[in-house]
mmCIF file of C-alpha atoms in Angstrom:
data_model
loop_
_atom_site.group_PDB
_atom_site.id
_atom_site.type_symbol
_atom_site.label_atom_id
_atom_site.label_comp_id
_atom_site.label_asym_id
_atom_site.label_seq_id
_atom_site.Cartn_x
_atom_site.Cartn_y
_atom_site.Cartn_z
ATOM 1 C CA MET A 1 35.106 76.822 3.613
ATOM 2 C CA ASP A 2 37.676 79.575 3.170
ATOM 3 C CA LYS A 3 39.449 78.631 -0.053
ATOM 4 C CA LYS A 4 38.389 79.732 -3.557
ATOM 5 C CA LEU A 5 38.636 77.039 -6.195
ATOM 6 C CA ARG A 6 39.160 77.834 -9.822
ATOM 7 C CA PHE A 7 36.820 76.480 -12.505
ATOM 8 C CA GLY A 8 36.865 75.901 -16.231
ATOM 9 C CA LEU A 9 33.635 75.183 -17.997
ATOM 10 C CA ILE A 10 33.644 73.145 -21.240
ATOM 11 C CA GLY A 11 30.529 73.484 -23.276
ATOM 12 C CA CYS A 12 28.481 76.688 -23.451
ATOM 13 C CA GLY A 13 25.148 75.462 -24.758
ATOM 14 C CA ARG A 14 21.623 74.911 -23.493
ATOM 15 C CA VAL A 15 22.332 73.918 -19.867
ATOM 16 C CA SER A 16 25.575 75.916 -19.356
ATOM 17 C CA PHE A 17 23.825 78.922 -17.850
ATOM 18 C CA LYS A 18 22.805 76.740 -14.842
ATOM 19 C CA HIS A 19 26.496 76.159 -14.221
ATOM 20 C CA ILE A 20 27.142 79.879 -14.461
ATOM 21 C CA GLU A 21 24.380 80.556 -11.915
ATOM 22 C CA ALA A 22 25.864 77.950 -9.602
ATOM 23 C CA LEU A 23 29.357 79.498 -9.856
ATOM 24 C CA VAL A 24 27.912 82.908 -9.091
ATOM 25 C CA ASN A 25 25.870 81.618 -6.114
ATOM 26 C CA ASN A 26 29.048 79.943 -4.760
ATOM 27 C CA TYR A 27 31.384 82.844 -5.538
ATOM 28 C CA ASP A 28 32.923 82.868 -2.048
ATOM 29 C CA ASN A 29 34.551 79.534 -2.931
ATOM 30 C CA ALA A 30 34.329 79.358 -6.692
ATOM 31 C CA GLU A 31 35.833 81.411 -9.478
ATOM 32 C CA LEU A 32 35.291 80.920 -13.226
ATOM 33 C CA VAL A 33 38.661 81.450 -15.033
ATOM 34 C CA ALA A 34 37.998 79.690 -18.402
ATOM 35 C CA LEU A 35 35.333 78.878 -20.867
ATOM 36 C CA CYS A 36 35.509 76.558 -23.867
ATOM 37 C CA ASP A 37 33.213 75.892 -26.836
ATOM 38 C CA LEU A 38 33.627 74.987 -30.451
ATOM 39 C CA GLU A 39 31.502 78.085 -31.239
ATOM 40 C CA ILE A 40 33.428 81.035 -29.659
ATOM 41 C CA GLU A 41 30.318 83.211 -29.886
ATOM 42 C CA LYS A 42 28.567 81.043 -27.325
ATOM 43 C CA ALA A 43 31.478 81.317 -24.928
ATOM 44 C CA GLU A 44 31.543 85.069 -25.336
ATOM 45 C CA LEU A 45 27.781 85.300 -24.494
ATOM 46 C CA LEU A 46 28.263 83.095 -21.442
ATOM 47 C CA LYS A 47 31.194 85.207 -20.252
ATOM 48 C CA LYS A 48 29.094 88.284 -20.563
ATOM 49 C CA ARG A 49 26.344 86.670 -18.558
ATOM 50 C CA TYR A 50 28.729 85.652 -15.800
ATOM 51 C CA ILE A 51 30.112 89.189 -15.623
ATOM 52 C CA GLU A 52 26.602 90.698 -15.511
ATOM 53 C CA LEU A 53 25.431 88.353 -12.699
ATOM 54 C CA LEU A 54 28.508 89.135 -10.546
ATOM 55 C CA ASP A 55 28.068 92.780 -11.293
ATOM 56 C CA LYS A 56 24.757 92.646 -9.537
ATOM 57 C CA LYS A 57 26.576 91.441 -6.457
ATOM 58 C CA ASN A 58 29.030 94.279 -6.821
ATOM 59 C CA VAL A 59 31.885 91.904 -7.740
ATOM 60 C CA LYS A 60 34.430 92.694 -10.253
ATOM 61 C CA ILE A 61 36.236 89.716 -11.712
ATOM 62 C CA ASN A 62 39.595 88.829 -13.102
ATOM 63 C CA SER A 63 39.977 87.711 -16.708
ATOM 64 C CA VAL A 64 37.916 84.760 -18.027
ATOM 65 C CA GLU A 65 39.914 83.173 -20.929
ATOM 66 C CA ILE A 66 38.041 81.610 -23.863
ATOM 67 C CA TYR A 67 39.196 78.489 -25.664
ATOM 68 C CA ARG A 68 37.983 76.551 -28.696
ATOM 69 C CA ASP A 69 40.166 73.488 -27.936
ATOM 70 C CA TYR A 70 39.445 71.947 -24.509
ATOM 71 C CA GLN A 71 42.814 70.327 -24.432
ATOM 72 C CA GLU A 72 44.367 73.819 -24.241
ATOM 73 C CA LEU A 73 42.169 74.605 -21.248
ATOM 74 C CA LEU A 74 43.168 71.357 -19.520
ATOM 75 C CA LYS A 75 46.908 72.397 -19.771
ATOM 76 C CA ARG A 76 46.246 75.247 -17.253
ATOM 77 C CA ALA A 77 47.726 74.198 -13.929
ATOM 78 C CA ASP A 78 45.777 76.795 -12.028
ATOM 79 C CA ILE A 79 42.367 75.213 -12.740
ATOM 80 C CA ASP A 80 41.095 72.979 -9.947
ATOM 81 C CA ILE A 81 37.804 71.809 -11.340
ATOM 82 C CA VAL A 82 36.456 71.278 -14.812
ATOM 83 C CA SER A 83 32.647 71.420 -15.440
ATOM 84 C CA ILE A 84 31.584 69.526 -18.620
ATOM 85 C CA ALA A 85 28.308 70.537 -20.299
ATOM 86 C CA THR A 86 28.980 69.358 -23.806
ATOM 87 C CA TYR A 87 26.746 66.981 -25.705
ATOM 88 C CA SER A 88 26.405 63.526 -24.236
ATOM 89 C CA GLY A 89 28.579 61.494 -26.575
ATOM 90 C CA THR A 90 31.646 63.593 -25.572
ATOM 91 C CA HIS A 91 31.221 63.300 -21.786
ATOM 92 C CA ALA A 92 33.436 60.288 -21.243
ATOM 93 C CA GLU A 93 36.406 61.328 -23.316
ATOM 94 C CA ILE A 94 36.567 64.858 -21.923
ATOM 95 C CA THR A 95 36.016 63.628 -18.344
ATOM 96 C CA ILE A 96 38.810 61.063 -18.633
ATOM 97 C CA ASN A 97 41.305 63.518 -20.121
ATOM 98 C CA ALA A 98 40.376 66.117 -17.492
ATOM 99 C CA LEU A 99 40.878 63.635 -14.634
ATOM 100 C CA LYS A 100 44.281 62.581 -16.085
ATOM 101 C CA SER A 101 45.278 66.203 -16.248
ATOM 102 C CA GLY A 102 44.750 66.520 -12.518
ATOM 103 C CA LYS A 103 41.334 68.182 -12.471
ATOM 104 C CA HIS A 104 38.299 67.319 -10.450
ATOM 105 C CA VAL A 105 35.170 66.920 -12.571
ATOM 106 C CA ILE A 106 31.536 67.891 -12.567
ATOM 107 C CA VAL A 107 29.939 66.213 -15.637
ATOM 108 C CA GLU A 108 26.327 66.687 -16.929
ATOM 109 C CA LYS A 109 24.051 63.740 -17.264
ATOM 110 C CA PRO A 110 24.189 61.207 -18.733
ATOM 111 C CA MET A 111 27.732 60.678 -17.621
ATOM 112 C CA ALA A 112 28.365 58.323 -20.575
ATOM 113 C CA LEU A 113 26.627 56.329 -23.349
ATOM 114 C CA SER A 114 28.161 52.963 -22.557
ATOM 115 C CA ILE A 115 28.889 50.836 -19.496
ATOM 116 C CA LYS A 116 32.569 50.630 -20.502
ATOM 117 C CA ASP A 117 32.944 54.349 -20.563
ATOM 118 C CA ALA A 118 31.167 54.850 -17.285
ATOM 119 C CA ASP A 119 33.425 52.326 -15.592
ATOM 120 C CA GLU A 120 36.581 53.917 -17.115
ATOM 121 C CA MET A 121 35.513 57.308 -15.830
ATOM 122 C CA ILE A 122 35.062 55.924 -12.332
ATOM 123 C CA GLU A 123 38.323 54.016 -12.400
ATOM 124 C CA THR A 124 40.299 57.024 -13.738
ATOM 125 C CA ALA A 125 39.007 59.255 -10.912
ATOM 126 C CA LYS A 126 40.212 56.634 -8.378
ATOM 127 C CA LYS A 127 43.584 56.159 -10.084
ATOM 128 C CA TYR A 128 44.397 59.866 -10.183
ATOM 129 C CA ASN A 129 42.744 60.551 -6.771
ATOM 130 C CA ARG A 130 40.355 63.127 -8.227
ATOM 131 C CA LYS A 131 36.690 63.793 -7.280
ATOM 132 C CA LEU A 132 33.947 63.009 -9.839
ATOM 133 C CA THR A 133 30.260 64.022 -9.614
ATOM 134 C CA VAL A 134 27.385 63.732 -12.095
ATOM 135 C CA CYS A 135 24.696 66.398 -12.454
ATOM 136 C CA HIS A 136 21.605 64.611 -11.078
ATOM 137 C CA GLN A 137 20.795 67.892 -9.404
ATOM 138 C CA ASN A 138 17.169 66.971 -8.592
ATOM 139 C CA ARG A 139 18.496 64.874 -5.706
ATOM 140 C CA PHE A 140 19.018 68.153 -3.867
ATOM 141 C CA ASN A 141 15.419 69.368 -4.185
ATOM 142 C CA SER A 142 13.741 69.857 -0.823
ATOM 143 C CA THR A 143 10.867 67.674 -2.002
ATOM 144 C CA VAL A 144 13.143 64.839 -3.027
ATOM 145 C CA GLN A 145 15.254 65.126 0.184
ATOM 146 C CA LYS A 146 12.039 64.857 2.212
ATOM 147 C CA LEU A 147 11.039 61.690 0.316
ATOM 148 C CA ARG A 148 14.543 60.208 0.643
ATOM 149 C CA LYS A 149 14.463 60.661 4.440
ATOM 150 C CA ALA A 150 11.063 58.885 4.606
ATOM 151 C CA VAL A 151 12.574 55.955 2.657
ATOM 152 C CA GLU A 152 15.609 55.778 4.926
ATOM 153 C CA GLU A 153 13.408 55.874 7.997
ATOM 154 C CA ASN A 154 11.347 52.936 6.555
ATOM 155 C CA ARG A 155 8.115 54.883 6.885
ATOM 156 C CA PHE A 156 6.699 53.153 3.762
ATOM 157 C CA GLY A 157 7.085 49.707 5.289
ATOM 158 C CA LYS A 158 7.317 47.145 2.435
ATOM 159 C CA LEU A 159 7.808 49.003 -0.819
ATOM 160 C CA VAL A 160 5.311 47.793 -3.412
ATOM 161 C CA HIS A 161 5.871 49.885 -6.556
ATOM 162 C CA GLY A 162 7.237 53.145 -7.917
ATOM 163 C CA VAL A 163 6.505 55.044 -11.110
ATOM 164 C CA ALA A 164 8.658 57.599 -13.033
ATOM 165 C CA SER A 165 6.644 59.451 -15.624
ATOM 166 C CA ILE A 166 8.144 62.020 -18.012
ATOM 167 C CA ARG A 167 5.385 63.410 -20.269
ATOM 168 C CA TRP A 168 7.060 66.179 -22.229
ATOM 169 C CA ASN A 169 7.132 67.713 -25.683
ATOM 170 C CA ARG A 170 10.303 68.025 -27.830
ATOM 171 C CA ASN A 171 9.298 68.971 -31.352
ATOM 172 C CA ASP A 172 11.309 68.526 -34.567
ATOM 173 C CA GLU A 173 12.581 72.040 -34.274
ATOM 174 C CA TYR A 174 14.256 71.158 -31.000
ATOM 175 C CA TYR A 175 16.114 68.288 -32.722
ATOM 176 C CA ARG A 176 17.038 70.489 -35.674
ATOM 177 C CA GLN A 177 18.727 73.002 -33.400
ATOM 178 C CA ALA A 178 21.671 70.561 -32.755
ATOM 179 C CA SER A 179 22.515 67.704 -35.075
ATOM 180 C CA TRP A 180 23.682 65.471 -32.235
ATOM 181 C CA ARG A 181 20.323 65.321 -30.527
ATOM 182 C CA GLY A 182 18.470 62.068 -30.860
ATOM 183 C CA THR A 183 21.369 60.206 -32.465
ATOM 184 C CA TRP A 184 22.626 56.900 -31.230
ATOM 185 C CA GLU A 185 26.287 58.031 -31.514
ATOM 186 C CA GLN A 186 26.016 61.237 -29.402
ATOM 187 C CA ASP A 187 22.801 61.175 -27.461
ATOM 188 C CA GLY A 188 20.274 58.347 -27.436
ATOM 189 C CA GLY A 189 16.577 59.091 -27.186
ATOM 190 C CA THR A 190 14.091 60.555 -24.870
ATOM 191 C CA LEU A 191 14.796 58.182 -21.960
ATOM 192 C CA MET A 192 18.564 58.886 -22.019
ATOM 193 C CA ASN A 193 18.270 62.584 -22.418
ATOM 194 C CA GLN A 194 15.029 63.873 -20.861
ATOM 195 C CA GLY A 195 14.064 60.881 -18.682
ATOM 196 C CA ILE A 196 17.310 60.023 -16.974
ATOM 197 C CA HIS A 197 16.793 62.464 -14.034
ATOM 198 C CA ASN A 198 13.615 60.851 -13.004
ATOM 199 C CA ILE A 199 14.969 57.346 -13.654
ATOM 200 C CA ASP A 200 17.813 58.237 -11.295
ATOM 201 C CA LEU A 201 15.374 59.274 -8.581
ATOM 202 C CA LEU A 202 13.265 56.124 -9.069
ATOM 203 C CA GLN A 203 16.179 53.787 -8.584
ATOM 204 C CA TRP A 204 17.545 55.881 -5.672
ATOM 205 C CA MET A 205 14.316 55.425 -3.750
ATOM 206 C CA MET A 206 13.474 51.822 -4.711
ATOM 207 C CA GLY A 207 16.929 50.266 -4.689
ATOM 208 C CA PRO A 208 19.086 48.136 -6.969
ATOM 209 C CA VAL A 209 17.371 46.625 -10.059
ATOM 210 C CA GLU A 210 17.223 42.896 -10.643
ATOM 211 C CA ARG A 211 15.813 42.885 -14.139
ATOM 212 C CA LEU A 212 13.622 44.831 -16.575
ATOM 213 C CA TYR A 213 11.596 44.506 -19.724
ATOM 214 C CA ALA A 214 10.967 47.375 -22.072
ATOM 215 C CA GLU A 215 9.215 48.646 -25.206
ATOM 216 C CA ALA A 216 10.223 51.725 -27.105
ATOM 217 C CA ASP A 217 9.962 53.242 -30.512
ATOM 218 C CA THR A 218 10.212 56.371 -32.682
ATOM 219 C CA PHE A 219 6.726 57.564 -33.366
ATOM 220 C CA LEU A 220 6.657 61.197 -34.319
ATOM 221 C CA ARG A 221 10.070 62.845 -34.117
ATOM 222 C CA ASN A 222 12.737 62.685 -36.905
ATOM 223 C CA ILE A 223 15.399 61.100 -34.806
ATOM 224 C CA GLU A 224 17.275 57.754 -34.522
ATOM 225 C CA GLY A 225 16.512 57.232 -30.778
ATOM 226 C CA GLU A 226 13.136 56.602 -29.198
ATOM 227 C CA ASP A 227 10.685 59.434 -28.748
ATOM 228 C CA MET A 228 8.613 57.283 -26.373
ATOM 229 C CA GLY A 229 9.595 54.308 -24.263
ATOM 230 C CA ALA A 230 8.292 52.354 -21.315
ATOM 231 C CA ALA A 231 9.748 49.707 -18.983
ATOM 232 C CA VAL A 232 8.703 47.420 -16.143
ATOM 233 C CA LEU A 233 11.426 46.767 -13.603
ATOM 234 C CA ARG A 234 11.833 44.282 -10.752
ATOM 235 C CA PHE A 235 13.907 45.546 -7.945
ATOM 236 C CA LYS A 236 16.015 43.314 -5.703
ATOM 237 C CA ASN A 237 13.748 44.015 -2.789
ATOM 238 C CA GLY A 238 10.787 42.562 -4.810
ATOM 239 C CA ALA A 239 9.111 45.824 -5.634
ATOM 240 C CA ILE A 240 8.070 46.722 -9.106
ATOM 241 C CA GLY A 241 8.960 49.875 -11.004
ATOM 242 C CA ILE A 242 7.403 51.496 -13.975
ATOM 243 C CA ILE A 243 9.151 54.026 -16.268
ATOM 244 C CA GLU A 244 7.314 56.055 -18.945
ATOM 245 C CA GLY A 245 9.062 58.631 -21.020
ATOM 246 C CA SER A 246 7.767 60.563 -23.912
ATOM 247 C CA ALA A 247 8.713 63.564 -26.048
ATOM 248 C CA CYS A 248 5.453 63.275 -28.003
ATOM 249 C CA ILE A 249 3.018 64.964 -25.620
ATOM 250 C CA TYR A 250 0.713 67.418 -27.355
ATOM 251 C CA PRO A 251 1.009 70.402 -27.396
ATOM 252 C CA LYS A 252 3.628 71.026 -24.687
ATOM 253 C CA ASN A 253 5.218 69.591 -21.528
ATOM 254 C CA LEU A 254 2.490 68.084 -19.393
ATOM 255 C CA GLU A 255 4.180 66.660 -16.281
ATOM 256 C CA GLU A 256 7.110 64.935 -14.659
ATOM 257 C CA THR A 257 6.098 62.870 -11.644
ATOM 258 C CA LEU A 258 7.689 60.422 -9.229
ATOM 259 C CA SER A 259 5.426 58.188 -7.250
ATOM 260 C CA ILE A 260 6.457 55.842 -4.470
ATOM 261 C CA PHE A 261 3.860 53.350 -3.018
ATOM 262 C CA GLY A 262 4.374 51.169 0.030
ATOM 263 C CA GLU A 263 2.522 49.117 2.623
ATOM 264 C CA LYS A 264 2.167 52.125 4.890
ATOM 265 C CA GLY A 265 2.786 55.167 2.727
ATOM 266 C CA THR A 266 2.086 56.989 -0.529
ATOM 267 C CA VAL A 267 4.124 59.927 -1.915
ATOM 268 C CA ARG A 268 3.738 61.634 -5.323
ATOM 269 C CA ILE A 269 5.946 64.500 -6.397
ATOM 270 C CA GLY A 270 5.380 66.552 -9.540
ATOM 271 C CA GLY A 271 5.873 70.119 -10.829
ATOM 272 C CA VAL A 272 8.152 71.406 -13.574
ATOM 273 C CA ALA A 273 11.286 70.008 -11.870
ATOM 274 C CA ILE A 274 9.997 67.576 -9.231
ATOM 275 C CA ASN A 275 9.431 70.574 -6.982
ATOM 276 C CA LYS A 276 5.956 69.973 -5.598
ATOM 277 C CA ILE A 277 4.695 67.238 -3.268
ATOM 278 C CA ILE A 278 1.232 66.335 -4.513
ATOM 279 C CA ASP A 279 0.524 63.483 -2.076
ATOM 280 C CA TRP A 280 2.092 62.765 1.297
ATOM 281 C CA LYS A 281 0.260 60.026 3.239
ATOM 282 C CA PHE A 282 1.735 57.827 5.966
ATOM 283 C CA ALA A 283 0.052 55.382 8.388
ATOM 284 C CA ASP A 284 2.344 56.581 11.265
ATOM 285 C CA GLY A 285 0.664 60.001 11.361
ATOM 286 C CA LEU A 286 3.978 61.685 12.256
ATOM 287 C CA ASP A 287 3.328 64.737 10.194
ATOM 288 C CA ASP A 288 0.578 66.725 8.615
ATOM 289 C CA GLU A 289 0.362 66.595 4.800
ATOM 290 C CA GLU A 290 -0.390 70.225 4.266
ATOM 291 C CA GLU A 291 2.444 71.307 6.596
ATOM 292 C CA VAL A 292 4.896 69.042 4.771
ATOM 293 C CA LYS A 293 3.824 70.567 1.466
ATOM 294 C CA LYS A 294 4.176 74.064 2.850
ATOM 295 C CA GLU A 295 7.684 73.297 4.128
ATOM 296 C CA ALA A 296 8.994 71.415 1.062
ATOM 297 C CA ASN A 297 7.243 72.767 -1.962
ATOM 298 C CA TYR A 298 8.458 75.756 -4.021
ATOM 299 C CA GLU A 299 7.273 77.638 -7.060
ATOM 300 C CA ASP A 300 7.935 76.165 -10.462
ATOM 301 C CA PRO A 301 11.382 77.209 -11.750
ATOM 302 C CA ASP A 302 11.751 78.874 -15.164
ATOM 303 C CA THR A 303 13.153 75.676 -16.709
ATOM 304 C CA VAL A 304 13.096 71.934 -16.157
ATOM 305 C CA TYR A 305 16.711 72.185 -14.828
ATOM 306 C CA GLY A 306 15.413 73.519 -11.482
ATOM 307 C CA TYR A 307 17.647 74.993 -8.817
ATOM 308 C CA GLY A 308 19.798 71.978 -7.919
ATOM 309 C CA HIS A 309 23.035 72.966 -9.596
ATOM 310 C CA THR A 310 23.833 75.534 -6.950
ATOM 311 C CA PRO A 311 23.780 72.985 -3.957
ATOM 312 C CA LEU A 312 25.434 70.341 -6.177
ATOM 313 C CA TYR A 313 28.366 72.811 -6.738
ATOM 314 C CA ARG A 314 28.367 73.753 -3.034
ATOM 315 C CA ASP A 315 28.620 70.073 -2.041
ATOM 316 C CA PHE A 316 31.291 69.301 -4.582
ATOM 317 C CA ILE A 317 33.496 72.178 -3.499
ATOM 318 C CA ASP A 318 33.095 71.093 0.188
ATOM 319 C CA ALA A 319 33.972 67.474 -0.807
ATOM 320 C CA ILE A 320 37.235 68.717 -2.310
ATOM 321 C CA LEU A 321 38.183 71.044 0.481
ATOM 322 C CA ASN A 322 37.370 68.401 3.116
ATOM 323 C CA ASP A 323 38.665 65.414 1.093
ATOM 324 C CA ARG A 324 35.405 63.397 1.210
ATOM 325 C CA GLU A 325 33.152 61.778 -1.388
ATOM 326 C CA PRO A 326 30.633 64.030 -3.114
ATOM 327 C CA TYR A 327 26.942 63.495 -2.378
ATOM 328 C CA ILE A 328 26.537 62.167 -5.879
ATOM 329 C CA THR A 329 29.358 59.875 -7.015
ATOM 330 C CA GLY A 330 30.376 58.470 -10.376
ATOM 331 C CA GLU A 331 28.922 55.113 -9.251
ATOM 332 C CA ASP A 332 25.594 56.859 -8.671
ATOM 333 C CA GLY A 333 25.651 58.344 -12.172
ATOM 334 C CA LYS A 334 26.347 54.913 -13.644
ATOM 335 C CA LYS A 335 23.221 53.399 -12.167
ATOM 336 C CA ALA A 336 20.898 55.640 -14.170
ATOM 337 C CA VAL A 337 22.805 55.045 -17.412
ATOM 338 C CA GLU A 338 22.753 51.265 -16.759
ATOM 339 C CA ILE A 339 18.946 51.271 -16.545
ATOM 340 C CA VAL A 340 18.510 53.246 -19.793
ATOM 341 C CA LEU A 341 20.995 50.997 -21.624
ATOM 342 C CA ALA A 342 19.169 47.917 -20.269
ATOM 343 C CA ILE A 343 15.943 49.388 -21.703
ATOM 344 C CA TYR A 344 17.643 49.727 -25.037
ATOM 345 C CA LYS A 345 18.972 46.195 -24.939
ATOM 346 C CA SER A 346 15.518 44.828 -24.027
ATOM 347 C CA ARG A 347 14.051 46.828 -26.930
ATOM 348 C CA LYS A 348 16.667 45.387 -29.278
ATOM 349 C CA THR A 349 16.339 41.800 -28.171
ATOM 350 C CA GLY A 350 12.714 41.646 -27.182
ATOM 351 C CA LEU A 351 13.740 39.978 -24.036
ATOM 352 C CA PRO A 352 14.023 40.884 -20.243
ATOM 353 C CA VAL A 353 17.559 42.029 -19.203
ATOM 354 C CA LYS A 354 19.180 40.921 -15.999
ATOM 355 C CA PHE A 355 21.459 43.179 -13.909
ATOM 356 C CA PRO A 356 24.237 43.953 -13.709
ATOM 357 C CA LEU A 357 24.530 44.925 -17.392
ATOM 358 C CA LYS A 358 28.044 43.812 -18.271
ATOM 359 C CA ASP A 359 28.430 45.898 -21.394
ATOM 360 C CA PHE A 360 26.156 47.777 -23.793
ATOM 361 C CA SER A 361 26.177 51.136 -25.480
ATOM 362 C CA THR A 362 23.830 53.367 -27.490
ATOM 363 C CA LEU A 363 25.984 52.495 -30.548
ATOM 364 C CA ASP A 364 24.851 48.845 -30.237
ATOM 365 C CA MET A 365 21.427 50.100 -31.321
ATOM 366 C CA LYS A 366 22.873 50.993 -34.728
ATOM 367 C CA GLU A 367 23.847 47.435 -35.571
#
């Protein structure tokens, strides 16, 4: 790769610093030229951080313009890629407008809060011949890549069941920090916000979903959405899945684990950001468990976001320069959203939900 692509970042809140790190780590092919946020102070702080990080690499940058209105940013013909890190309820509208303006798009999870919006994002990318990827960055973890390869090589034999557990703490102060959090209109609950990464990994390993049944409720937090939910899934290959997501764990984050169980294999991954293989056992005896852990595991990152944004950016840049599909497509992003929305529909109706889910949104939970 020998071309430098120009980026605009819309949304300078909680996760935006991971996008800044990814841009800095890919500076040979990526240059930030614009930032946008409704709160200009946040954009100013992020600009300062970007400059400081590049300064450590002895790189002096050109001007980074700051905008309050993202539509003004989109008018810039010199921007190749827009990264969207705003709150969830705005992802679809901003993505669609960015694609129509000729920009490629990296959008944070969840890509949308409705099936209709997710479909429109995917179709707009195709219509305007633009690339679209969704930040399910944990797919790039060395631990997850190792597991994925074992699945692809059929080392598990017949898959029996898989479990995605998200046992975290998000207190009322967290929800008070931003009025959109936990609302049906702009966010959803714990499964849509905190749980969707692990839900994405579960379905990626286990395959398409046939149906699910769920229970969820708001127990402790002062929010509209669920602060704890659970679901049982039946995959098309016959295997069973279990999803458990909670923001009520006392007194702090306990664990996030992904477990895959098959006829001839057991793998369990945990850590702060799915970064440590806990169990790696296969009947074929092709590798040593401790050696695999030594090779794939890495120290807990500072945050639950992990280190996956950097390789995600690298892949997306390469996809544009070589005109191929990104590793994570819009269709991939929709699958995780569809599962969470099916959980919400099952909660609302008290009935199992069959796939594909034709249409449903978080707003339907308000009715």
